[in-house]
């Protein structure tokens, strides 16, 4: 059975697929600028109903206590989605503009398979820990620690890796026993809405456990931060919006979990193979047109090798042009929208105003008259104080900066409001370890190492976020801790 809606996708509220009370909104293919379909447009009242359903499902059913049932539902969802893999992969490329090669990884199959990891956690987690006896105030007591689901999760997600981020929230949240209201980004509503259709029609999730509310209006999602019936807001998006979510959530003092922006550094030490390091840095920044929060967007190279590094990076980037995302060989697809294109073009103009040199790229590809494409762009001639070296651009734009040795490279990497990720290339293990220890970020790769996996916690230091997603740490974000004591 095909999932693609004949007209608009629906909302999933309290187990039912329903239209949005505000009608529908268009979804645009970023590679062609064609309208591919519509999504249900929810109102504040729809969101209110969804929150009520999630609250009821949490408070009045066994969902949070039946670990085996939750594991079964998660595996059922994984298998049902994999049965639709061909269609969902194609739709991801159409809606998100992501290169096809990524759909067998983080843009579809990776996160869907990760549901199995979270199902295993639900089954195997140590929910109760016996602390044995103690004599507080002279009275013998037996104590235990119980882990319990936090409650209702308000999940708010962005457009760049919609399946990955949606499942990195609903997977652990549901495995932990929470109920969820997911509010995806307006640019990529189908990635979530079609999962809602599969949940409603092909799984045993009880009504209200998962609710999916698409909306063109950011303020509908903002209700999740303020509504006292929501126990935790799990947000991924820009740092600016994350600050608003945290401020709004403070009113009802709910938990906040934030995955935010980044400006990660790719550090090349002077004993590294410069050419392969620069090739990897180029590949990283053009992948999905640089629209990844953890992508390394500052390339720090030894000052004495700067010219050589510029040439190697320029050649590598020029060999990875912005292309049709449906081509199997494409690494760099389009940006998501006209707004993002304008934003990236604005940053390239700013780099020139700041005195930077555009080594390659800098404009829209000559062979494209449609689609939100921008050429992979390398900027030199600036130091780390330039705005293009400090602010998140979210495009295939790399700033190359000279460093004066390992300590200086660590200093520059840390001279950022962000602390999400990073990479170091080198040969000497002690020097690599010093860099890994010195850089204040939530993840670090060494010589091309890939940390992305279901069991690896991901998240940021500093203004890149609060908390960790994925892994046991990501699962525990959705748990409370209860201490119980009785006279022994
Ligand atoms: P965004 O902050 O504009 O929007 C993210 C989500 O928040 C969307 O669903 C949007 O509708 C919603 N939203 C907007 N205003 C809101 C408000 N006041 N209250 C509640 N929700 C609101 O981000 P974006 O442009 O969609 O995504 C790009 C950003 O996301 C980049 O900054 C990127 O670094 C970040 N990101 C971070 C991670 C991570 O894990 N650290 C992953 C992916 C993307």
Coordinates of C-alpha atoms and ligand atoms in Angstrom, one line a residue:
X1 CA 0.0 0.0 0.0
X2 CA 1.4 3.4 -1.0
X3 CA 1.9 6.0 1.7
X4 CA 2.1 9.1 -0.5
X5 CA -1.2 11.0 0.1
X6 CA -3.4 11.7 -2.9
X7 CA -3.8 15.3 -1.6
X8 CA -2.8 16.2 2.0
X9 CA -1.2 14.1 4.8
X10 CA -3.1 14.0 8.1
X11 CA -2.4 14.7 11.7
X12 CA -2.2 11.8 14.1
X13 CA -4.2 12.6 17.2
X14 CA -5.4 10.1 19.8
X15 CA -4.9 7.2 17.4
X16 CA -6.9 8.8 14.6
X17 CA -5.7 10.3 11.3
X18 CA -7.5 13.7 11.1
X19 CA -7.2 16.8 8.9
X20 CA -5.8 20.0 10.3
X21 CA -8.3 22.6 11.4
X22 CA -6.3 25.4 9.5
X23 CA -6.5 23.4 6.2
X24 CA -3.3 22.5 4.5
X25 CA 0.1 23.9 3.5
X26 CA 2.3 23.2 0.5
X27 CA 5.5 21.2 0.5
X28 CA 8.2 22.3 -2.0
X29 CA 10.8 20.0 -3.5
X30 CA 14.0 22.0 -2.9
X31 CA 15.7 20.6 -6.0
X32 CA 13.0 21.5 -8.5
X33 CA 10.9 24.2 -6.6
X34 CA 7.8 22.1 -7.5
X35 CA 5.0 21.6 -5.0
X36 CA 5.0 17.9 -4.2
X37 CA 1.9 17.9 -2.1
X38 CA 0.3 19.3 1.1
X39 CA 0.4 18.6 4.8
X40 CA -2.3 19.1 7.4
X41 CA -2.1 22.5 9.0
X42 CA -2.9 22.3 12.7
X43 CA -4.3 25.0 14.9
X44 CA -3.7 25.8 18.6
X45 CA -6.9 23.8 19.3
X46 CA -5.5 20.7 17.4
X47 CA -2.3 20.9 19.5
X48 CA -4.4 21.2 22.6
X49 CA -6.3 18.0 21.7
X50 CA -3.0 16.2 21.0
X51 CA -1.5 17.2 24.3
X52 CA -4.7 16.1 26.1
X53 CA -4.5 12.7 24.3
X54 CA -0.9 12.2 25.3
X55 CA -1.6 13.1 28.9
X56 CA -4.5 10.7 29.1
X57 CA -2.6 7.9 27.5
X58 CA 0.2 8.4 30.0
X59 CA -1.9 8.8 33.1
X60 CA -4.6 6.2 32.5
X61 CA -3.0 3.3 30.7
X62 CA -0.3 0.7 31.4
X63 CA 1.9 2.0 28.6
X64 CA 4.7 3.3 30.9
X65 CA 4.9 0.1 32.9
X66 CA 4.6 -2.6 30.2
X67 CA 8.2 -2.7 28.9
X68 CA 7.7 -5.8 26.8
X69 CA 4.7 -4.3 25.0
X70 CA 6.6 -1.1 24.2
X71 CA 9.5 -3.0 22.8
X72 CA 7.1 -5.0 20.6
X73 CA 5.4 -1.8 19.3
X74 CA 8.8 -0.2 18.5
X75 CA 9.9 -3.3 16.6
X76 CA 6.6 -3.5 14.8
X77 CA 7.0 0.2 13.7
X78 CA 10.6 -0.5 12.5
X79 CA 9.5 -3.5 10.4
X80 CA 6.5 -1.7 9.0
X81 CA 8.6 1.3 8.0
X82 CA 11.3 -0.9 6.4
X83 CA 8.5 -2.6 4.4
X84 CA 7.9 0.9 2.9
X85 CA 11.6 1.7 2.6
X86 CA 11.8 2.3 -1.1
X87 CA 8.9 4.8 -1.1
X88 CA 10.0 6.6 2.1
X89 CA 13.6 6.9 0.9
X90 CA 12.5 8.4 -2.4
X91 CA 10.1 10.8 -0.6
X92 CA 12.9 11.9 1.8
X93 CA 15.0 12.9 -1.3
X94 CA 12.0 14.7 -2.8
X95 CA 11.0 16.5 0.4
X96 CA 14.3 17.1 2.1
X97 CA 16.5 17.4 -1.0
X98 CA 18.9 15.0 0.6
X99 CA 21.3 13.0 -1.6
X100 CA 20.0 9.5 -2.2
X101 CA 23.2 7.9 -0.8
X102 CA 22.3 9.3 2.7
X103 CA 18.9 7.6 2.7
X104 CA 20.6 4.2 3.4
X105 CA 22.2 5.9 6.4
X106 CA 21.0 8.8 8.6
X107 CA 18.4 10.1 6.3
X108 CA 16.2 7.0 6.6
X109 CA 17.4 3.5 7.2
X110 CA 19.8 4.2 10.0
X111 CA 17.3 5.9 12.3
X112 CA 14.5 3.4 11.5
X113 CA 16.8 0.5 12.4
X114 CA 17.7 2.3 15.6
X115 CA 14.2 1.8 16.8
X116 CA 15.3 -1.8 17.4
X117 CA 18.1 -0.6 19.7
X118 CA 15.6 1.4 21.8
X119 CA 13.3 -1.6 21.9
X120 CA 16.1 -3.6 23.3
X121 CA 16.8 -0.9 25.9
X122 CA 13.1 -1.0 27.0
X123 CA 13.4 -4.7 27.6
X124 CA 16.8 -4.9 29.1
X125 CA 17.2 -1.7 31.2
X126 CA 17.6 -2.0 34.9
X127 CA 14.4 -0.3 36.0
X128 CA 14.9 -1.0 39.7
X129 CA 18.2 -1.0 41.7
X130 CA 18.3 -2.5 45.2
X131 CA 20.4 -0.3 47.5
X132 CA 20.1 -2.7 50.4
X133 CA 19.7 -1.7 54.1
X134 CA 20.9 1.4 55.9
X135 CA 20.2 3.0 59.3
X136 CA 19.3 6.6 58.7
X137 CA 18.5 8.3 62.0
X138 CA 19.2 4.9 63.7
X139 CA 16.2 3.2 62.1
X140 CA 16.9 0.2 59.8
X141 CA 15.5 0.8 56.3
X142 CA 15.5 -1.0 53.0
X143 CA 16.0 1.3 50.0
X144 CA 15.6 1.0 46.3
X145 CA 15.9 3.3 43.3
X146 CA 13.2 3.1 40.6
X147 CA 13.5 4.7 37.1
X148 CA 10.2 5.9 35.7
X149 CA 9.1 7.6 32.5
X150 CA 9.1 11.4 32.7
X151 CA 5.6 11.6 31.3
X152 CA 4.4 13.6 28.2
X153 CA 7.2 14.6 25.8
X154 CA 6.8 17.6 23.5
X155 CA 9.2 16.9 20.6
X156 CA 10.1 19.7 18.2
X157 CA 12.3 19.0 15.3
X158 CA 14.0 20.7 12.3
X159 CA 14.1 19.9 8.6
X160 CA 17.7 18.9 7.9
X161 CA 17.7 15.2 9.0
X162 CA 14.0 14.8 9.8
X163 CA 13.8 11.0 10.1
X164 CA 17.0 10.9 12.2
X165 CA 15.9 13.6 14.6
X166 CA 12.3 12.5 14.8
X167 CA 13.3 8.9 15.7
X168 CA 16.1 10.0 18.0
X169 CA 13.4 11.6 20.1
X170 CA 10.4 9.3 19.8
X171 CA 12.5 6.1 19.9
X172 CA 14.0 6.6 23.3
X173 CA 11.0 8.5 24.7
X174 CA 8.6 5.7 23.8
X175 CA 11.0 3.0 25.0
X176 CA 11.3 4.8 28.3
X177 CA 7.5 4.7 28.7
X178 CA 6.6 8.3 27.8
X179 CA 3.9 9.4 25.5
X180 CA 4.7 11.9 22.7
X181 CA 3.5 14.9 20.8
X182 CA 5.8 15.4 17.8
X183 CA 5.8 18.7 16.0
X184 CA 8.1 18.5 12.9
X185 CA 9.5 21.4 10.9
X186 CA 7.1 23.1 8.4
X187 CA 9.6 22.4 5.6
X188 CA 9.5 18.6 6.0
X189 CA 6.1 17.6 7.4
X190 CA 5.7 14.3 5.4
X191 CA 8.7 12.6 7.0
X192 CA 6.8 12.7 10.2
X193 CA 3.2 12.6 9.0
X194 CA 3.7 9.4 6.9
X195 CA 5.2 7.7 10.0
X196 CA 2.0 8.7 11.7
X197 CA 0.0 7.0 9.0
X198 CA 2.1 3.8 9.5
X199 CA 1.6 4.0 13.3
X200 CA -2.2 4.4 12.9
X201 CA -2.7 1.7 10.3
X202 CA 0.0 -0.9 10.8
X203 CA 1.0 -1.0 14.5
X204 CA -0.5 -1.6 17.9
X205 CA 0.5 1.6 19.5
X206 CA -2.5 2.6 21.8
X207 CA -4.4 5.8 21.0
X208 CA -2.7 8.9 22.3
X209 CA 0.8 7.3 22.8
X210 CA 2.1 9.0 19.7
X211 CA 0.6 12.2 18.3
X212 CA 2.0 13.9 15.3
X213 CA 1.0 17.5 14.7
X214 CA 2.2 19.3 11.5
X215 CA 1.7 23.0 11.2
X216 CA 2.9 25.9 9.1
X217 CA 2.8 28.1 12.3
X218 CA 5.7 28.0 14.7
X219 CA 3.5 29.2 17.5
X220 CA 1.6 25.9 17.4
X221 CA 4.8 24.0 18.4
X222 CA 5.6 26.7 20.9
X223 CA 2.6 25.5 22.9
X224 CA 4.6 22.4 23.8
X225 CA 7.0 24.6 25.8
X226 CA 4.3 26.4 27.8
X227 CA 1.6 23.8 28.4
X228 CA 1.8 22.5 31.9
X229 CA 0.5 19.0 30.8
X230 CA 3.8 18.5 29.0
X231 CA 6.6 17.2 31.2
X232 CA 9.6 17.6 29.0
X233 CA 10.3 19.6 25.8
X234 CA 12.8 17.8 23.6
X235 CA 13.9 20.3 21.0
X236 CA 16.4 20.2 18.1
X237 CA 16.9 23.4 16.1
X238 CA 18.8 26.6 16.1
X239 CA 20.3 28.0 19.2
X240 CA 18.2 31.2 18.9
X241 CA 14.9 29.1 19.0
X242 CA 16.4 26.9 21.7
X243 CA 16.8 29.9 24.0
X244 CA 13.1 30.8 23.4
X245 CA 12.0 27.2 24.2
X246 CA 14.0 27.2 27.4
X247 CA 12.6 30.6 28.5
X248 CA 9.0 29.6 27.7
X249 CA 9.5 26.2 29.5
X250 CA 10.6 27.9 32.7
X251 CA 7.1 29.2 33.4
X252 CA 5.9 25.6 34.2
X253 CA 9.5 24.5 35.2
X254 CA 9.4 21.5 32.8
X255 CA 12.5 19.6 31.8
X256 CA 14.2 20.9 28.6
X257 CA 16.4 18.9 26.4
X258 CA 18.1 20.9 23.7
X259 CA 20.2 19.9 20.6
X260 CA 21.3 23.2 19.0
X261 CA 23.7 24.7 16.5
X262 CA 27.4 24.2 15.9
X263 CA 30.5 25.7 14.3
X264 CA 32.8 22.7 14.6
X265 CA 36.5 22.7 13.9
X266 CA 38.4 20.2 11.7
X267 CA 42.0 20.4 13.1
X268 CA 44.9 19.3 10.9
X269 CA 48.1 18.7 12.8
X270 CA 51.5 19.2 11.1
X271 CA 52.2 15.5 11.1
X272 CA 48.9 14.6 9.3
X273 CA 48.6 13.6 5.7
X274 CA 47.4 17.0 4.5
X275 CA 45.9 16.0 1.2
X276 CA 43.6 13.3 2.7
X277 CA 42.7 15.5 5.6
X278 CA 41.7 18.3 3.3
X279 CA 39.7 15.9 1.1
X280 CA 37.8 14.7 4.1
X281 CA 37.1 18.2 5.3
X282 CA 35.8 19.1 1.8
X283 CA 33.6 16.0 1.7
X284 CA 32.2 16.7 5.2
X285 CA 31.2 20.2 4.5
X286 CA 29.5 19.6 1.2
X287 CA 27.5 16.5 2.4
X288 CA 23.8 17.4 2.3
X289 CA 24.9 20.9 1.3
X290 CA 26.4 21.5 4.7
X291 CA 23.0 21.2 6.4
X292 CA 24.1 19.3 9.5
X293 CA 24.6 20.7 12.9
X294 CA 27.7 18.6 13.6
X295 CA 29.4 19.3 10.3
X296 CA 32.9 20.7 10.6
X297 CA 32.8 24.2 9.0
X298 CA 36.1 25.6 10.2
X299 CA 39.2 24.0 8.8
X300 CA 42.3 24.7 11.0
X301 CA 45.6 24.0 9.2
X302 CA 49.3 24.6 10.1
X303 CA 50.2 28.1 9.0
X304 CA 53.3 26.9 7.1
X305 CA 51.0 24.6 5.0
X306 CA 48.2 27.1 4.5
X307 CA 48.7 27.6 0.7
X308 CA 49.0 23.8 0.1
X309 CA 45.9 23.2 2.2
X310 CA 43.9 25.8 0.4
X311 CA 44.8 24.3 -3.0
X312 CA 44.0 20.7 -1.8
X313 CA 40.7 21.7 -0.3
X314 CA 39.7 23.9 -3.2
X315 CA 40.3 21.0 -5.7
X316 CA 38.4 18.6 -3.5
X317 CA 35.4 20.9 -3.2
X318 CA 35.4 21.8 -6.9
X319 CA 35.1 18.0 -7.6
X320 CA 32.0 17.7 -5.4
X321 CA 29.5 20.1 -7.2
X322 CA 25.9 20.8 -6.1
X323 CA 23.9 18.3 -8.1
X324 CA 20.6 16.5 -8.5
X325 CA 20.0 14.7 -5.2
X326 CA 18.3 11.8 -6.9
X327 CA 21.6 10.9 -8.7
X328 CA 23.3 8.1 -6.8
X329 CA 26.7 9.9 -7.0
X330 CA 25.5 13.2 -5.6
X331 CA 27.0 14.3 -2.3
X332 CA 25.9 18.0 -2.3
X333 CA 22.2 18.5 -3.0
X334 CA 20.2 21.7 -2.7
X335 CA 19.5 23.9 0.4
X336 CA 16.1 23.3 1.9
X337 CA 14.4 26.6 0.9
X338 CA 14.7 30.0 -0.7
X339 CA 15.1 31.5 2.8
X340 CA 18.1 29.3 3.5
X341 CA 19.6 30.1 0.1
X342 CA 19.3 33.8 0.8
X343 CA 20.8 33.3 4.2
X344 CA 23.8 31.4 2.8
X345 CA 24.3 33.9 0.0
X346 CA 24.2 36.7 2.6
X347 CA 27.1 35.0 4.6
X348 CA 29.2 34.6 1.4
X349 CA 28.7 38.3 0.7
X350 CA 29.6 39.1 4.3
X351 CA 32.8 37.0 4.0
X352 CA 33.8 39.3 1.1
X353 CA 33.0 42.4 3.0
X354 CA 35.1 41.1 5.9
X355 CA 38.1 40.8 3.6
X356 CA 37.9 37.1 2.8
X357 CA 38.8 35.5 -0.5
X358 CA 36.4 33.1 -2.2
X359 CA 38.7 30.2 -3.3
X360 CA 36.0 28.2 -5.0
X361 CA 32.3 28.5 -5.4
X362 CA 30.6 31.6 -4.0
X363 CA 27.4 31.6 -6.2
X364 CA 24.6 29.6 -7.6
X365 CA 25.7 26.8 -10.0
X366 CA 25.6 28.0 -13.7
X367 CA 23.9 24.8 -14.8
X368 CA 20.9 25.2 -12.5
X369 CA 18.0 27.6 -13.2
X370 CA 15.7 25.9 -10.6
X371 CA 16.3 24.6 -7.1
X372 CA 17.9 26.1 -4.1
X373 CA 21.4 25.1 -5.0
X374 CA 24.6 26.9 -3.9
X375 CA 28.1 26.0 -5.0
X376 CA 30.4 24.5 -2.4
X377 CA 32.4 27.5 -1.2
X378 CA 35.8 27.8 0.4
X379 CA 36.7 31.1 2.2
X380 CA 40.3 32.0 3.1
X381 CA 42.0 35.2 4.3
X382 CA 40.1 35.5 7.6
X383 CA 40.8 34.6 11.2
X384 CA 38.5 33.2 13.8
X385 CA 37.1 36.6 14.7
X386 CA 35.3 36.9 11.4
X387 CA 31.5 36.5 11.6
X388 CA 31.6 33.7 9.0
X389 CA 34.0 31.8 11.3
X390 CA 31.7 32.3 14.4
X391 CA 28.2 32.0 13.2
X392 CA 26.4 28.9 11.9
X393 CA 25.8 29.3 8.1
X394 CA 24.1 25.9 7.5
X395 CA 25.4 25.6 3.9
X396 CA 28.4 24.0 2.1
X397 CA 30.7 26.8 3.2
X398 CA 34.1 26.1 4.7
X399 CA 36.3 28.8 6.3
X400 CA 40.0 27.8 6.3
X401 CA 42.1 29.3 9.1
X402 CA 45.8 29.0 9.9
X403 CA 47.0 27.8 13.3
X404 CA 50.4 28.0 15.0
X405 CA 50.7 24.6 16.5
X406 CA 48.5 22.1 18.5
X407 CA 47.8 24.4 21.5
X408 CA 46.8 27.3 19.2
X409 CA 44.5 24.9 17.2
X410 CA 42.8 23.9 20.4
X411 CA 42.5 27.5 21.4
X412 CA 40.9 28.5 18.1
X413 CA 38.6 25.4 18.1
X414 CA 37.3 26.4 21.6
X415 CA 37.0 30.1 20.7
X416 CA 33.3 29.7 19.8
X417 CA 30.0 30.0 21.6
X418 CA 29.3 26.4 20.3
X419 CA 30.7 23.1 21.4
X420 CA 29.0 20.4 19.3
X421 CA 31.6 18.3 17.4
X422 CA 35.0 18.2 15.8
X423 CA 37.7 16.3 14.0
X424 CA 41.4 15.9 14.4
X425 CA 43.9 14.5 11.8
X426 CA 47.4 13.6 12.8
X427 CA 49.9 10.8 13.4
X428 CA 51.3 11.1 16.9
X429 CA 48.9 9.5 19.3
X430 CA 49.9 11.7 22.3
X431 CA 49.3 14.8 20.3
X432 CA 45.9 13.5 19.1
X433 CA 44.9 12.7 22.6
X434 CA 45.8 16.1 23.8
X435 CA 43.6 17.7 21.1
X436 CA 40.7 15.3 21.9
X437 CA 41.0 16.2 25.6
X438 CA 41.4 19.9 25.0
X439 CA 38.5 20.5 22.6
X440 CA 35.3 21.2 24.5
X441 CA 32.7 19.5 22.3
X442 CA 30.2 16.6 22.7
X443 CA 31.7 14.4 20.0
X444 CA 35.2 14.2 18.3
X445 CA 36.4 12.2 15.4
X446 CA 40.0 11.1 14.9
X447 CA 41.4 10.7 11.4
X448 CA 38.0 10.4 9.8
X449 CA 36.4 8.4 12.7
X450 CA 32.6 8.3 12.6
X451 CA 30.9 8.4 16.0
X452 CA 27.3 8.4 14.6
X453 CA 25.4 5.2 15.9
X454 CA 22.4 4.3 18.0
X455 CA 24.5 3.6 21.1
X456 CA 26.6 6.7 20.9
X457 CA 25.3 9.7 22.9
X458 CA 25.3 12.9 20.8
X459 CA 24.9 16.5 22.0
X460 CA 26.6 19.7 22.8
X461 CA 28.7 21.6 25.3
X462 CA 28.1 25.4 25.7
X463 CA 25.5 26.9 23.5
X464 CA 25.2 23.7 21.4
X465 CA 22.7 22.3 23.8
X466 CA 21.7 20.6 27.1
X467 CA 21.6 16.8 27.4
X468 CA 22.4 13.9 25.1
X469 CA 20.5 12.2 22.4
X470 CA 20.9 8.5 21.5
X471 CA 22.6 5.8 23.5
X472 CA 21.8 5.0 27.1
X473 CA 22.4 8.6 28.1
X474 CA 19.8 9.7 25.5
X475 CA 17.3 7.1 26.8
X476 CA 17.8 8.3 30.4
X477 CA 16.9 11.9 29.4
X478 CA 13.3 10.5 29.3
X479 CA 13.4 9.0 32.8
X480 CA 12.8 10.3 36.3
X481 CA 14.4 8.8 39.4
X482 CA 12.4 7.7 42.4
X483 CA 13.9 6.6 45.7
X484 CA 11.7 4.3 47.8
X485 CA 12.4 3.3 51.4
X486 CA 10.6 1.0 53.9
X487 CA 11.4 -0.1 57.5
X488 CA 13.5 -3.3 57.4
Ligands
LIG1 P1 14.6 26.4 13.9 O1 15.1 26.7 15.3 O2 14.2 27.5 13.1 O3 13.3 25.4 13.9 C1 13.4 24.2 14.6 C2 12.0 23.8 15.0 O4 11.5 24.7 16.0 C3 10.9 23.8 13.9 O5 10.1 22.7 14.0 C4 10.2 25.1 14.1 O6 8.9 25.1 13.6 C5 10.2 25.2 15.6 N1 10.1 26.5 16.2 C6 10.4 27.7 15.7 N2 10.1 28.7 16.6 C7 9.7 28.1 17.7 C8 9.3 28.5 19.0 N3 9.4 29.8 19.3 N4 9.0 27.6 19.9 C9 9.0 26.3 19.6 N5 9.3 25.8 18.4 C10 9.7 26.7 17.5 O7 15.7 25.5 13.2 P2 15.7 25.0 11.7 O8 16.1 26.2 10.8 O9 14.5 24.2 11.4 O10 17.0 24.0 11.8 C11 18.3 24.4 11.6 C12 19.0 24.5 13.0 O11 18.8 23.3 13.7 C13 20.4 24.8 12.8 O12 20.8 25.8 13.7 C14 21.1 23.5 13.3 O13 22.4 23.6 13.8 C15 20.1 23.0 14.3 N6 20.2 21.5 14.4 C16 20.8 21.0 15.5 C17 20.9 19.6 15.7 C18 21.6 19.1 16.9 O14 21.3 17.9 17.2 N7 22.4 19.8 17.6 C19 20.5 18.8 14.7 C20 19.9 19.3 13.5 C21 19.8 20.7 13.4

